[in-house]
């Protein structure tokens, strides 16, 4: 409550809200870090898999090209038919299929760059192949290797995509649970700090605030005033019209009090039909008589509590000022309570005199 000393009145949940915001920032930061790490790993694994497969294909192509060259050079005849026979007898080429590769051996026309397939799959059917030249002196031959599908490992992509979706789903669920918890905690804070009937602060919150205001006034050389208010005829309203009308009377008093003080002042329901007001941050020597009279004038006005009930509402008001009337919470409340009862007795004296004259 000190963080908003003279701002708009708000529920006493600022500390909780700040903590929840910090938690939310922490959750988002952790998620972004995990997502960054996971994305980096996914990209590295995906591209790393592509690089490793291309490197493997290039090494196999170079190895087999070397073997084909050696066999061709050892042959008696050197032409396309001889090359094809050598290739058909090169059983290692079929090992490429077990590694999920396709291959093509073709002759290139040096003038037109036209490719003529010699053995294996047509070059046009290969997906981004890795090509190496066959070092054969009788022509321009090349050996191309490509995967059956694509260089990217589709299975790996599916696994990583699934894990990413699971991570996003988990974060979404976590975020929803977080906001649900935040709403629950705010509601609990409201239940702990606010009176549910009137919307005013509770007694415990008022005492805590008064203690902090006394400490503040002591440090800064200011004063704090405590106004104690007690309704005069609440019991009669309850007895005559019922508790629903009695609750309406309390709510009406709370509304009138809220409209009669500054936004930075604290109003609390102290218990039953008793209320207190803490006037914050006043300079030393401030006179509260006009304030008390204004509060009494606001309260002592008949109120429409239902369509059929127009009730007289009045209250006795007592005030205590720190440090003149007390140096602690207990002393200020005791002084204001006594001043209120003195006021209440004075309000009853005319009735006693009227009864004696009658």
PDB file of C-alpha atoms in Angstrom, residues 12 40 83 140 165 169 240 247 249 260 284 305 309 329:
ATOM      1  CA  UNK A  12      -4.169  -4.313  -1.468  1.00  0.00           C
ATOM      2  CA  UNK A  40      19.037 -24.648 -32.418  1.00  0.00           C
ATOM      3  CA  UNK A  83      32.091 -50.057 -69.177  1.00  0.00           C
ATOM      4  CA  UNK A 140      33.615 -37.699 -70.237  1.00  0.00           C
ATOM      5  CA  UNK A 165       4.346 -29.130 -30.849  1.00  0.00           C
ATOM      6  CA  UNK A 169       1.267 -27.408 -25.974  1.00  0.00           C
ATOM      7  CA  UNK A 240     -37.416  -3.789  12.217  1.00  0.00           C
ATOM      8  CA  UNK A 247     -26.742  -5.050   4.993  1.00  0.00           C
ATOM      9  CA  UNK A 249     -27.637   0.204   5.380  1.00  0.00           C
ATOM     10  CA  UNK A 260     -16.583  11.990   1.536  1.00  0.00           C
ATOM     11  CA  UNK A 284       1.422  18.508  11.748  1.00  0.00           C
ATOM     12  CA  UNK A 305     -32.636   1.134   1.528  1.00  0.00           C
ATOM     13  CA  UNK A 309     -37.826   1.407   3.388  1.00  0.00           C
ATOM     14  CA  UNK A 329      -2.066   1.622  16.967  1.00  0.00           C
TER      15      UNK A 329
END
